[in-house]
Coordinates of C-alpha atoms and ligand atoms in Angstrom, one line a residue:
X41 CA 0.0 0.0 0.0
X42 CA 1.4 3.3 -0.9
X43 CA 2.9 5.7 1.9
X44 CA 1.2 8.7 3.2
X45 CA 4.5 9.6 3.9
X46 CA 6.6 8.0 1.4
X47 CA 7.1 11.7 -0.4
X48 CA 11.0 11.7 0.7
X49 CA 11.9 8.1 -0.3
X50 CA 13.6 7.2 -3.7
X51 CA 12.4 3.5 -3.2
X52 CA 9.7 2.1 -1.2
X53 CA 9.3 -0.1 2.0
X54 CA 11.0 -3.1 1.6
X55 CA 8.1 -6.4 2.2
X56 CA 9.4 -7.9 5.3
X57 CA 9.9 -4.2 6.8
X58 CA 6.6 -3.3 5.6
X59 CA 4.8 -6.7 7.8
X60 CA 7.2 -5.7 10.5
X61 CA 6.5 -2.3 11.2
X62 CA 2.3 -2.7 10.4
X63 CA 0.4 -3.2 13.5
X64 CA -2.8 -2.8 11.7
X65 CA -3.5 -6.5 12.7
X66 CA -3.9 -5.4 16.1
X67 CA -4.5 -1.8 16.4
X68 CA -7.7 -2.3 13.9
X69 CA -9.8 -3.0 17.2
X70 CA -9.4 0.7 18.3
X71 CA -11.7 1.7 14.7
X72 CA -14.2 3.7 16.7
X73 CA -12.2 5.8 18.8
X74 CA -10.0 6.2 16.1
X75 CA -13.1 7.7 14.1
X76 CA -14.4 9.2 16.8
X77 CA -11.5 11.5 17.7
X78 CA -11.2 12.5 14.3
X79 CA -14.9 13.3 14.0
X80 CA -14.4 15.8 17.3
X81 CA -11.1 16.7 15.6
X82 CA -12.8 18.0 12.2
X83 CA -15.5 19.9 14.5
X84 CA -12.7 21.9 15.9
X85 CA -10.7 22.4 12.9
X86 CA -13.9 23.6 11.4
X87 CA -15.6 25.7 14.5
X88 CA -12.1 27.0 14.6
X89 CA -11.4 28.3 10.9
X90 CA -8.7 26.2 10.0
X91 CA -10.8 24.5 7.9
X92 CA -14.0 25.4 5.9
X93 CA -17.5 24.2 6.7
X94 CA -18.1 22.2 4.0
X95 CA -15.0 20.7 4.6
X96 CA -15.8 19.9 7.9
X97 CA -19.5 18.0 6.8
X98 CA -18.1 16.0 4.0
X99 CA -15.4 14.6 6.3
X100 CA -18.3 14.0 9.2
X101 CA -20.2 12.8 6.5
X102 CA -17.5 10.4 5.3
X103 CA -16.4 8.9 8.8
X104 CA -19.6 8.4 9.6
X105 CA -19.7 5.7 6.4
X106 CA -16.6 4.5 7.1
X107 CA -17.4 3.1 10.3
X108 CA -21.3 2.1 9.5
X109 CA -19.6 0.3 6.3
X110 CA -16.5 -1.4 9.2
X111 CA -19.2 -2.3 11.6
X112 CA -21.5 -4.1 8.6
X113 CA -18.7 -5.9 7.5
X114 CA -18.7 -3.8 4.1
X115 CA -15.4 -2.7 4.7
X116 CA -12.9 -5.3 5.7
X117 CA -9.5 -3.8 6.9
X118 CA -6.7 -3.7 4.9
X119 CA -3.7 -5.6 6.0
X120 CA -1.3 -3.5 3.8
X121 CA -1.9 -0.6 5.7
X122 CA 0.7 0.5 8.2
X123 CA -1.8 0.9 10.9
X124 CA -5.6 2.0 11.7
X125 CA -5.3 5.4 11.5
X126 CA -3.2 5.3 7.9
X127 CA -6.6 3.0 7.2
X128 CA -8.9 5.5 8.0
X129 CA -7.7 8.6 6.8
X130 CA -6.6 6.6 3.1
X131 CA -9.7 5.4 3.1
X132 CA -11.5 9.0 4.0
X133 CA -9.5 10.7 1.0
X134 CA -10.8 7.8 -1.4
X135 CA -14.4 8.5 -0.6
X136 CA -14.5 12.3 -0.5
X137 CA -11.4 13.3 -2.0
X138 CA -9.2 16.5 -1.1
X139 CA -11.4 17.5 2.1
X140 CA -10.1 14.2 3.4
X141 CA -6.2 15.2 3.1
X142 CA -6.9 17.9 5.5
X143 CA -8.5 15.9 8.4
X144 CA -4.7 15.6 10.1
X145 CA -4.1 19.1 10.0
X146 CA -3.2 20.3 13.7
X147 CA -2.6 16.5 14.6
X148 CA 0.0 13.9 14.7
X149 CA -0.6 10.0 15.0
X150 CA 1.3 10.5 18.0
X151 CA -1.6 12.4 19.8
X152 CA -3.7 10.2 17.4
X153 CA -2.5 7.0 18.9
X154 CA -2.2 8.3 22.5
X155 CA -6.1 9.3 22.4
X156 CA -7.0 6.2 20.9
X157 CA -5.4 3.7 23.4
X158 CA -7.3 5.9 26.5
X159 CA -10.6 6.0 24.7
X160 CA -10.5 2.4 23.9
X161 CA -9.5 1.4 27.4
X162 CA -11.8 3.9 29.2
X163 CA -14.8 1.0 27.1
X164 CA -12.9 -1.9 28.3
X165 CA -12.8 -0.7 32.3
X166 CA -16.2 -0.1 31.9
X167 CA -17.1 -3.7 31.1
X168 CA -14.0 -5.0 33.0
X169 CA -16.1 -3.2 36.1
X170 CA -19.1 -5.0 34.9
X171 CA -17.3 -8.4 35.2
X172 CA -16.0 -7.6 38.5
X173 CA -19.4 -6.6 40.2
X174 CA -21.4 -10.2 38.7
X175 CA -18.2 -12.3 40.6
X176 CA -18.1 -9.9 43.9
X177 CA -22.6 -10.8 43.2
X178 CA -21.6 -14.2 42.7
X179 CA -19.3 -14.6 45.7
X180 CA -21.7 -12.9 47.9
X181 CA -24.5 -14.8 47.0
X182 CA -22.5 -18.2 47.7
X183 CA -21.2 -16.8 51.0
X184 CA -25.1 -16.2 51.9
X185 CA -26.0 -19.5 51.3
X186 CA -23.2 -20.8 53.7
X187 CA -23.0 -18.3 56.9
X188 CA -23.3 -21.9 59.0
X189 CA -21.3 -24.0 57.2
X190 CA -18.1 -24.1 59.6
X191 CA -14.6 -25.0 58.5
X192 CA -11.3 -24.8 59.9
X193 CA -9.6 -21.1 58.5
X194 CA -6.2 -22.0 57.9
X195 CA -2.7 -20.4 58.8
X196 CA 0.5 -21.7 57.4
X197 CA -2.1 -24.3 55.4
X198 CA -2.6 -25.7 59.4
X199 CA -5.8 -25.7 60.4
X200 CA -6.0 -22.5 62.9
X201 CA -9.1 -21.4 64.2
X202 CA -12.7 -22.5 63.4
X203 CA -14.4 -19.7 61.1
X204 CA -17.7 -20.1 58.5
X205 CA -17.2 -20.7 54.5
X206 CA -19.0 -17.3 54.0
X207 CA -16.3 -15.5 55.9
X208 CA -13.7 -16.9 54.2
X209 CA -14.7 -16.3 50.5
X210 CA -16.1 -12.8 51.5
X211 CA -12.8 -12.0 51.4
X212 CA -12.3 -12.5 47.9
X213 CA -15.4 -9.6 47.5
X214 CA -13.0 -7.2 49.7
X215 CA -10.6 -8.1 47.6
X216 CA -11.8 -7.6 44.2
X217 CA -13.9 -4.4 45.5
X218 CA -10.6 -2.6 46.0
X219 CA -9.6 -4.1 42.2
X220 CA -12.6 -2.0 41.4
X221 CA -11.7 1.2 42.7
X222 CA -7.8 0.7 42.0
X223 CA -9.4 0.5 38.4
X224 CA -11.7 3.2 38.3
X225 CA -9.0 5.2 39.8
X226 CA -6.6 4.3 37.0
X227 CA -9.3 5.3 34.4
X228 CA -10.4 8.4 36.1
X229 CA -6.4 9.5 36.0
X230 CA -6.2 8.6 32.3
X231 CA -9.1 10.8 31.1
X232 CA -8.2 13.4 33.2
X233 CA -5.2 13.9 30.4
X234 CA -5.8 14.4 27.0
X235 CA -3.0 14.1 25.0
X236 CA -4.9 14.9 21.9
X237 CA -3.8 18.6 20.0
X238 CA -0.1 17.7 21.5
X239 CA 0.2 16.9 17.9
X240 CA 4.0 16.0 16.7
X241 CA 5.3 16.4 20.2
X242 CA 5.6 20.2 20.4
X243 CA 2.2 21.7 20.0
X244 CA 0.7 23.3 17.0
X245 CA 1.3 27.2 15.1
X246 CA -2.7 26.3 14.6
X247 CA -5.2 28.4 16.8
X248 CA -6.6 25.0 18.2
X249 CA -8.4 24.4 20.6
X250 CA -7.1 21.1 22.8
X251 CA -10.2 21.7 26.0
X252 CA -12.8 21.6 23.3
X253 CA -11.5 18.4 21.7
X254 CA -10.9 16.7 25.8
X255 CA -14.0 17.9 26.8
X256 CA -16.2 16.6 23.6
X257 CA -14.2 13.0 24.0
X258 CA -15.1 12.8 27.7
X259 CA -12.0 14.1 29.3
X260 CA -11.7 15.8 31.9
X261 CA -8.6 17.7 31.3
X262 CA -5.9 18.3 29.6
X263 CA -1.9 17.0 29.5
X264 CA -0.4 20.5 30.0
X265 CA 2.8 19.4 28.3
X266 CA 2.9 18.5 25.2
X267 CA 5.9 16.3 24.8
X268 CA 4.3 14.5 27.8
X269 CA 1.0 14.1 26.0
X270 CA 2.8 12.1 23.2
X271 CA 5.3 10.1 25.2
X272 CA 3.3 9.2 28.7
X273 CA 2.0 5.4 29.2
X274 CA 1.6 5.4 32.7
X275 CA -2.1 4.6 32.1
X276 CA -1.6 1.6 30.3
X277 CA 1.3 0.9 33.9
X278 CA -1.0 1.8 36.1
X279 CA -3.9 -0.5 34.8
X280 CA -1.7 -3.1 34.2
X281 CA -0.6 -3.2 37.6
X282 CA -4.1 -3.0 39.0
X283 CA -4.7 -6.1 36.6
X284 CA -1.7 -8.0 37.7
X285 CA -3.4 -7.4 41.1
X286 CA -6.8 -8.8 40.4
X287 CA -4.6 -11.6 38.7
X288 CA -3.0 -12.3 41.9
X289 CA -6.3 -12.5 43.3
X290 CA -8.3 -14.7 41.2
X291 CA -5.0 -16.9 41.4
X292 CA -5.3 -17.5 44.7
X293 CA -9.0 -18.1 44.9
X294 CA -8.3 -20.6 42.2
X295 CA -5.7 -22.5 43.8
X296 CA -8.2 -22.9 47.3
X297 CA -10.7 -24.1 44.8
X298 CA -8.2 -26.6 43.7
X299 CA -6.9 -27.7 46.9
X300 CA -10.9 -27.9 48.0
X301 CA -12.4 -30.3 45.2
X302 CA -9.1 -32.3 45.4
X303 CA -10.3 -35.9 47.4
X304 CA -7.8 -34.2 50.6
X305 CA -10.2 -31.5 51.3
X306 CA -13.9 -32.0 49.2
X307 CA -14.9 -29.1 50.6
X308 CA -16.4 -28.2 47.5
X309 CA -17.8 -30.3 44.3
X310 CA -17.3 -27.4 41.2
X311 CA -20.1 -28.1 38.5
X312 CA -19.7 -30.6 35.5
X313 CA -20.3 -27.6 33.2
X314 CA -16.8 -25.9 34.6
X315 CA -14.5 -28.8 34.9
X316 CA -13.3 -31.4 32.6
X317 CA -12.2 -35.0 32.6
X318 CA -8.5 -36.8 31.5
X319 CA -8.2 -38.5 28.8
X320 CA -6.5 -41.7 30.3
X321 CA -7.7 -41.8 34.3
X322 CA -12.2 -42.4 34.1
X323 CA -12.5 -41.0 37.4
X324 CA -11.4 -37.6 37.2
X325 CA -12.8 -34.2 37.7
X326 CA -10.1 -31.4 37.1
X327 CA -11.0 -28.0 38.0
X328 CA -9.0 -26.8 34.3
X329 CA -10.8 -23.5 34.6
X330 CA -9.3 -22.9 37.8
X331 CA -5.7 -23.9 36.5
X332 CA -6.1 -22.0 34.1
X333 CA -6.5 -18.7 35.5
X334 CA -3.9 -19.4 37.8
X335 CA -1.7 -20.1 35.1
X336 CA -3.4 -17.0 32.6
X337 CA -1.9 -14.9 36.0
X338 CA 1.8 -15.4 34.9
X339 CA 1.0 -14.1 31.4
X340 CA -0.7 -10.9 32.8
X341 CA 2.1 -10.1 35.3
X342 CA 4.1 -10.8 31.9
X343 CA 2.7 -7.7 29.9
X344 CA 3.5 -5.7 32.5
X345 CA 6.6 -6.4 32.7
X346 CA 6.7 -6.3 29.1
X347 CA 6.0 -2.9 28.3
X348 CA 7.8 -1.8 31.8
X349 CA 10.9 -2.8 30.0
X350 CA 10.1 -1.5 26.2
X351 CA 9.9 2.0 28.1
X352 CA 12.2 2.1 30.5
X353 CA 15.0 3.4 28.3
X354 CA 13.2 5.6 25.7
X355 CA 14.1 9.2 24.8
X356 CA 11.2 11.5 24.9
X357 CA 9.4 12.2 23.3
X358 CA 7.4 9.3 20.8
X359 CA 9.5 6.4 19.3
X360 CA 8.3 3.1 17.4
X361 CA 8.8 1.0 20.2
X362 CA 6.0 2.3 21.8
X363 CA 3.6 0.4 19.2
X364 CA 4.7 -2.8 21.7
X365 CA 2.4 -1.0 24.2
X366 CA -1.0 -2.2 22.3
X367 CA -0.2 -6.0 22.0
X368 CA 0.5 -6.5 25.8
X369 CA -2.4 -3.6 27.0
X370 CA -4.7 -5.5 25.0
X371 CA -3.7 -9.5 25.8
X372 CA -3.3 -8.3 29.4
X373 CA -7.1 -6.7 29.2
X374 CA -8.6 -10.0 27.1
X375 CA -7.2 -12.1 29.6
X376 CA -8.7 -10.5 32.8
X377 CA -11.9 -10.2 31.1
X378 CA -11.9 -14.0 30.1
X379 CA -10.8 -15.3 33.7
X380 CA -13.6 -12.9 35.5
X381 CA -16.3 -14.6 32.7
X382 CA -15.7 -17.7 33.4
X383 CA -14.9 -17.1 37.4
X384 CA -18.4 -15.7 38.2
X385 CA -20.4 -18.8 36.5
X386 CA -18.0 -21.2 38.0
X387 CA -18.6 -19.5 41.8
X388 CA -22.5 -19.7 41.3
X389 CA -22.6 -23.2 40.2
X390 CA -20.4 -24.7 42.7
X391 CA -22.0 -26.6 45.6
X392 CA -20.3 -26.3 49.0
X393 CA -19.8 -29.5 51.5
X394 CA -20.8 -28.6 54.8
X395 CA -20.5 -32.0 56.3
X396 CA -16.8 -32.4 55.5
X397 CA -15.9 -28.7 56.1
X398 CA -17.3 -29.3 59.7
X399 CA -15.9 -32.5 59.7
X400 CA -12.1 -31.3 59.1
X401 CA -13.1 -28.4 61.5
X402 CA -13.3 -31.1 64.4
X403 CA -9.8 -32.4 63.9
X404 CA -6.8 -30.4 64.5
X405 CA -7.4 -28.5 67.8
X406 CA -8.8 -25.5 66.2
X407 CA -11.0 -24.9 69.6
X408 CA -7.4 -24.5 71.6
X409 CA -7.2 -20.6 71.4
X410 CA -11.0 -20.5 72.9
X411 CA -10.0 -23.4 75.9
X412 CA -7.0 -21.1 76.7
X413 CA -9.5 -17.8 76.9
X414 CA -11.8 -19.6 79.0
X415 CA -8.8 -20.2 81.7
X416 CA -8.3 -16.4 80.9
X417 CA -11.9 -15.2 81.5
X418 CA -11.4 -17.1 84.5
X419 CA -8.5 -14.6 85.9
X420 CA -5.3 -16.6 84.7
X421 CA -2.9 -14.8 82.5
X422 CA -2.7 -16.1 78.9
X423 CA 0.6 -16.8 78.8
X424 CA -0.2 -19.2 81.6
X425 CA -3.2 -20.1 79.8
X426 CA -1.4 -20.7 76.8
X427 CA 1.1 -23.6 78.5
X428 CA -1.7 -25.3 80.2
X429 CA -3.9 -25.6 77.0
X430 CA -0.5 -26.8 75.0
X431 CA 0.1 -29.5 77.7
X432 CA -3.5 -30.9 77.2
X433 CA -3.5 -30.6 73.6
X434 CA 0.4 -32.8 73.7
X435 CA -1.9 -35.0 76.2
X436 CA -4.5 -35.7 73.9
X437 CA -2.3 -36.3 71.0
X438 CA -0.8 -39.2 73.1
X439 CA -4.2 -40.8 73.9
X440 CA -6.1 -40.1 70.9
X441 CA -8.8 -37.9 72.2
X442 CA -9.8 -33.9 71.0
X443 CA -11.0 -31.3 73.7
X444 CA -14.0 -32.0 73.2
X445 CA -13.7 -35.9 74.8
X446 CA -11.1 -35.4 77.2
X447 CA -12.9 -36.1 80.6
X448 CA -13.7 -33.2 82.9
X449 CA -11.5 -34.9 85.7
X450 CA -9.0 -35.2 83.7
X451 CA -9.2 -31.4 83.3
X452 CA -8.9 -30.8 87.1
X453 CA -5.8 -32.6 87.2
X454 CA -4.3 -29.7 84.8
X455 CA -5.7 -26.6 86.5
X456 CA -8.9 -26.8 89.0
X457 CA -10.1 -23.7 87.3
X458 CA -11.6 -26.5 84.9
X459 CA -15.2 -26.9 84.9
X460 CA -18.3 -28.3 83.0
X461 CA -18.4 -25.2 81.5
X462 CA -15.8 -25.6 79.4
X463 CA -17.1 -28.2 76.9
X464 CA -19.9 -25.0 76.1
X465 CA -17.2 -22.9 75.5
X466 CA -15.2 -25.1 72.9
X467 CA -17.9 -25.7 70.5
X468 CA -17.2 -25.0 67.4
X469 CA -20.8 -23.3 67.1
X470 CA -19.4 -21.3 70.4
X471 CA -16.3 -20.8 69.1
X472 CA -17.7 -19.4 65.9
X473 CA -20.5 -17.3 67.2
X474 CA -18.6 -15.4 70.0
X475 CA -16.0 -13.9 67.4
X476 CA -18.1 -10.9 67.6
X477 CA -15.0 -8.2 66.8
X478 CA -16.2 -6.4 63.7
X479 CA -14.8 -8.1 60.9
X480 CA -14.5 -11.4 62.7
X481 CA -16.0 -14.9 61.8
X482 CA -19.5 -14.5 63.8
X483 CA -22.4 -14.4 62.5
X484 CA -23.1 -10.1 63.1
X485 CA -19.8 -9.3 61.4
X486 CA -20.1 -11.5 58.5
X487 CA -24.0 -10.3 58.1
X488 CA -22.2 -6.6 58.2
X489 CA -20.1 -7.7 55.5
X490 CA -22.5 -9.1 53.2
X491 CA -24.4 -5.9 54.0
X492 CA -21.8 -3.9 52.9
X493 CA -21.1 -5.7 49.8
X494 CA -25.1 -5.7 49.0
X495 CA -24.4 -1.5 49.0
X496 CA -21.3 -1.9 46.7
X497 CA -23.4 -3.5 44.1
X498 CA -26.2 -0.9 43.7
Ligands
LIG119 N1 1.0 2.6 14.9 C1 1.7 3.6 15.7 C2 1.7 3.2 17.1 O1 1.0 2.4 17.5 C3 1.1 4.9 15.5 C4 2.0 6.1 15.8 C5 3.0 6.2 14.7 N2 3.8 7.4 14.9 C6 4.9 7.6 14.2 N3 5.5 8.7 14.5 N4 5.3 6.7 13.4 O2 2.5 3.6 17.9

């Protein structure tokens, strides 16, 4: 395809150089913003007197085909052209001529490409919010159904301290709530620059005007240096970051989902419609959707990385290498959105064992902490407490019995401060139900919680 720029050269692109240097084959999803910016463009060029207003309408006019014929599938994209916006504006001066040739007065791809990226990403948090508000729904709603279902809460993978399954996977809402804000912060940042009318790098000798253009493409500023405007990517950072985050997230909800429909735990049975069988051993059930967002994890912290490194020794202001910015924003934004689909479904269809959690839950001493408060409540320090209770737990190990079965005279013998009392106080229902510290495992805090979620999601 023949250069917009090519006026200079004696001989044209050689073909390999050509493939290497297009990135139409991945920049061609940003088509609407890319027309869109120019359509707000050609309104200030024209409101402004830089160009006529005829001018103005025809190239309106002929955008406004271009992307109904693009969005019909009457317009494929060419894969000769160097990149979207070459296809747009070639394709602009084929259908109305000489009018078209004067759309990029006043602009550069460089501001081109750096409004483009922000508008198309600005869509994408939108619906990446979307996808984060049905899982936070989804975890909620499972959490609802199992504010009684009691399970040992781990630390250090050893069972610690009895706590409910809707506590624990309520914090996998907190988590990806703050996902959501670190998000919307993100966006809200990188619309309050536009880097559009920053043109080359330097500005313009046009009388432009740069608030009109931000404020028409739903900015709500302006980059007040130029150079800036054309060379910053912190957005694309800053999101990336906050999706590596959400990564990390999901990963580790994914791996306790693993290690709970494994035959070791069974805490959980994940639906047929989200897992998959082997090809060799008939009675598996492998949680691949699972596995697989903890492995897609590694390839979003990669894209960070990625374009961390492509910028990290660039000049200012614009350079090619910049074009590696699209492949690994866009992979890195695909992926999150595919592992929150696919999450969410796979949270609401799972069915929860309460038998076995609370089964697990009465193994492991997990009641110890509350039998060394009750000494405390009783006056003894909990230092003091703390030996006592570790003596009877080494005891019990020895003879086979839990706290719950160790006889009350047997109790005496350790500390007379023992009473009947005690095997109350080391239910796990007790246990459970008197963690009444805001945030804690009883049943008032975790109804708070679910509360507060229910208000996040309006
Ligand atoms: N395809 C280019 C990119 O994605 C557009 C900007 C090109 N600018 C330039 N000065 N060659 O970065």
């Amino acid at each position: 395809m023949d250069k917009m720029w090519a006026g200079r050269f004696e001989k044209a692109l050689d073909k390999q150089a050509d493939d290497f240097n297009s990135s139409i084959h991945f920049d061609s999803r940003m088509y609407k913003q890319d027309i869109i910016g120019s359509v707000v463009h050609a309104k200030m060029l024209g409101d402004k007197g830089i160009i006529t207003e005829s001018e103005k309408a025809e190239i309106i006019d002929g955008l406004g085909g271009i992307l109904e014929d693009i969005e019909s599938g009457k317009l494929p994209f060419n894969m000769d052209a160097e990149d979207i916006h070459m296809f747009i504006e070639s394709e602009l001066t084929k259908r109305i001529g000489d009018s078209g040739k004067k759309l990029h007065t006043a602009r550069s791809r460089n501001d081109q490409v750096a409004l483009d990226i922000r508008l198309y990403l600005m869509m994408e948090c939108e619906e990446i919010g979307r996808l984060i508000k049905k899982l936070v729904e989804a975890i909620k709603d499972k959490a609802s159904e199992n504010t009684d279902a009691i399970m040992p809460g781990y630390t250090h993978l050893q069972r610690a301290q009895p706590i409910t399954f809707a506590h624990h996977i309520l914090t996998y809402a907190f988590m990806l709530m703050r996902d959501f804000d670190r998000i919307k912060d993100a966006s809200g940042r990188m619309m309050s620059q536009s880097p559009i009318g920053s043109c080359a790098l330097a500005g313009t000798t046009y009388n432009t005007d740069r608030y009109f253009e931000a404020e028409r493409l739903g900015f709500s500023g302006i980059s007040l240096n130029s150079i800036d405007g054309v060379s910053d990517r912190d957005f694309c950072l800053e999101l990336m970051s906050a999706f590596s985050i959400l990564m990390m997230h999901l990963s580790r909800f994914s791996e306790e989902i693993i290690l709970w429909s494994s035959w070791e735990f069974k805490f959980i049975e994940l639906d047929d419609s989200y897992t998959t069988g082997s090809s060799i051993m008939p009675q598996k059930k492998n949680s691949d959707m699972a596995e697989l967002v903890r492995g897609k994890t590694g390839r979003v912290y990669g894209n960070l990385m990625a374009l961390l490194t492509t910028l990290k020794g660039l000049p200012l202001a614009y350079n090619k290498d910049m074009q590696e910015d699209k492949e690994a924003i866009f992979d890195a934004v695909d992926t999150v959105k595919k592992c929150l689909g696919i999450f969410a479904p796979m949270i609401a269809t799972m069915k929860t064992n309460k038998v076995n959690m609370k089964k697990a839950a009465g193994e492991g001493f997990i009641n110890a902490t509350d039998l060394a408060d009750y000494l405390v409540k009783k006056g003894m320090p909990f230092r003091t407490a703390y030996k006592h209770v570790g003596e009877i737990v080494g005891f019990c190990i020895k003879e086979g019995l839990i706290l719950e079965n160790l006889p009350i005279e047997k109790y005496k013998e350790f500390d007379p401060l023992f009473d009947e009392d005690l095997y109350n106080e080391i239910s796990l229902e007790t246990c459970v139900n008197k963690r009444i510290s805001a945030g804690g495992t009883g049943p008032q805090s975790v109804k708070a919680q679910i509360d507060y979620i229910t208000e996040f999601l309006k």
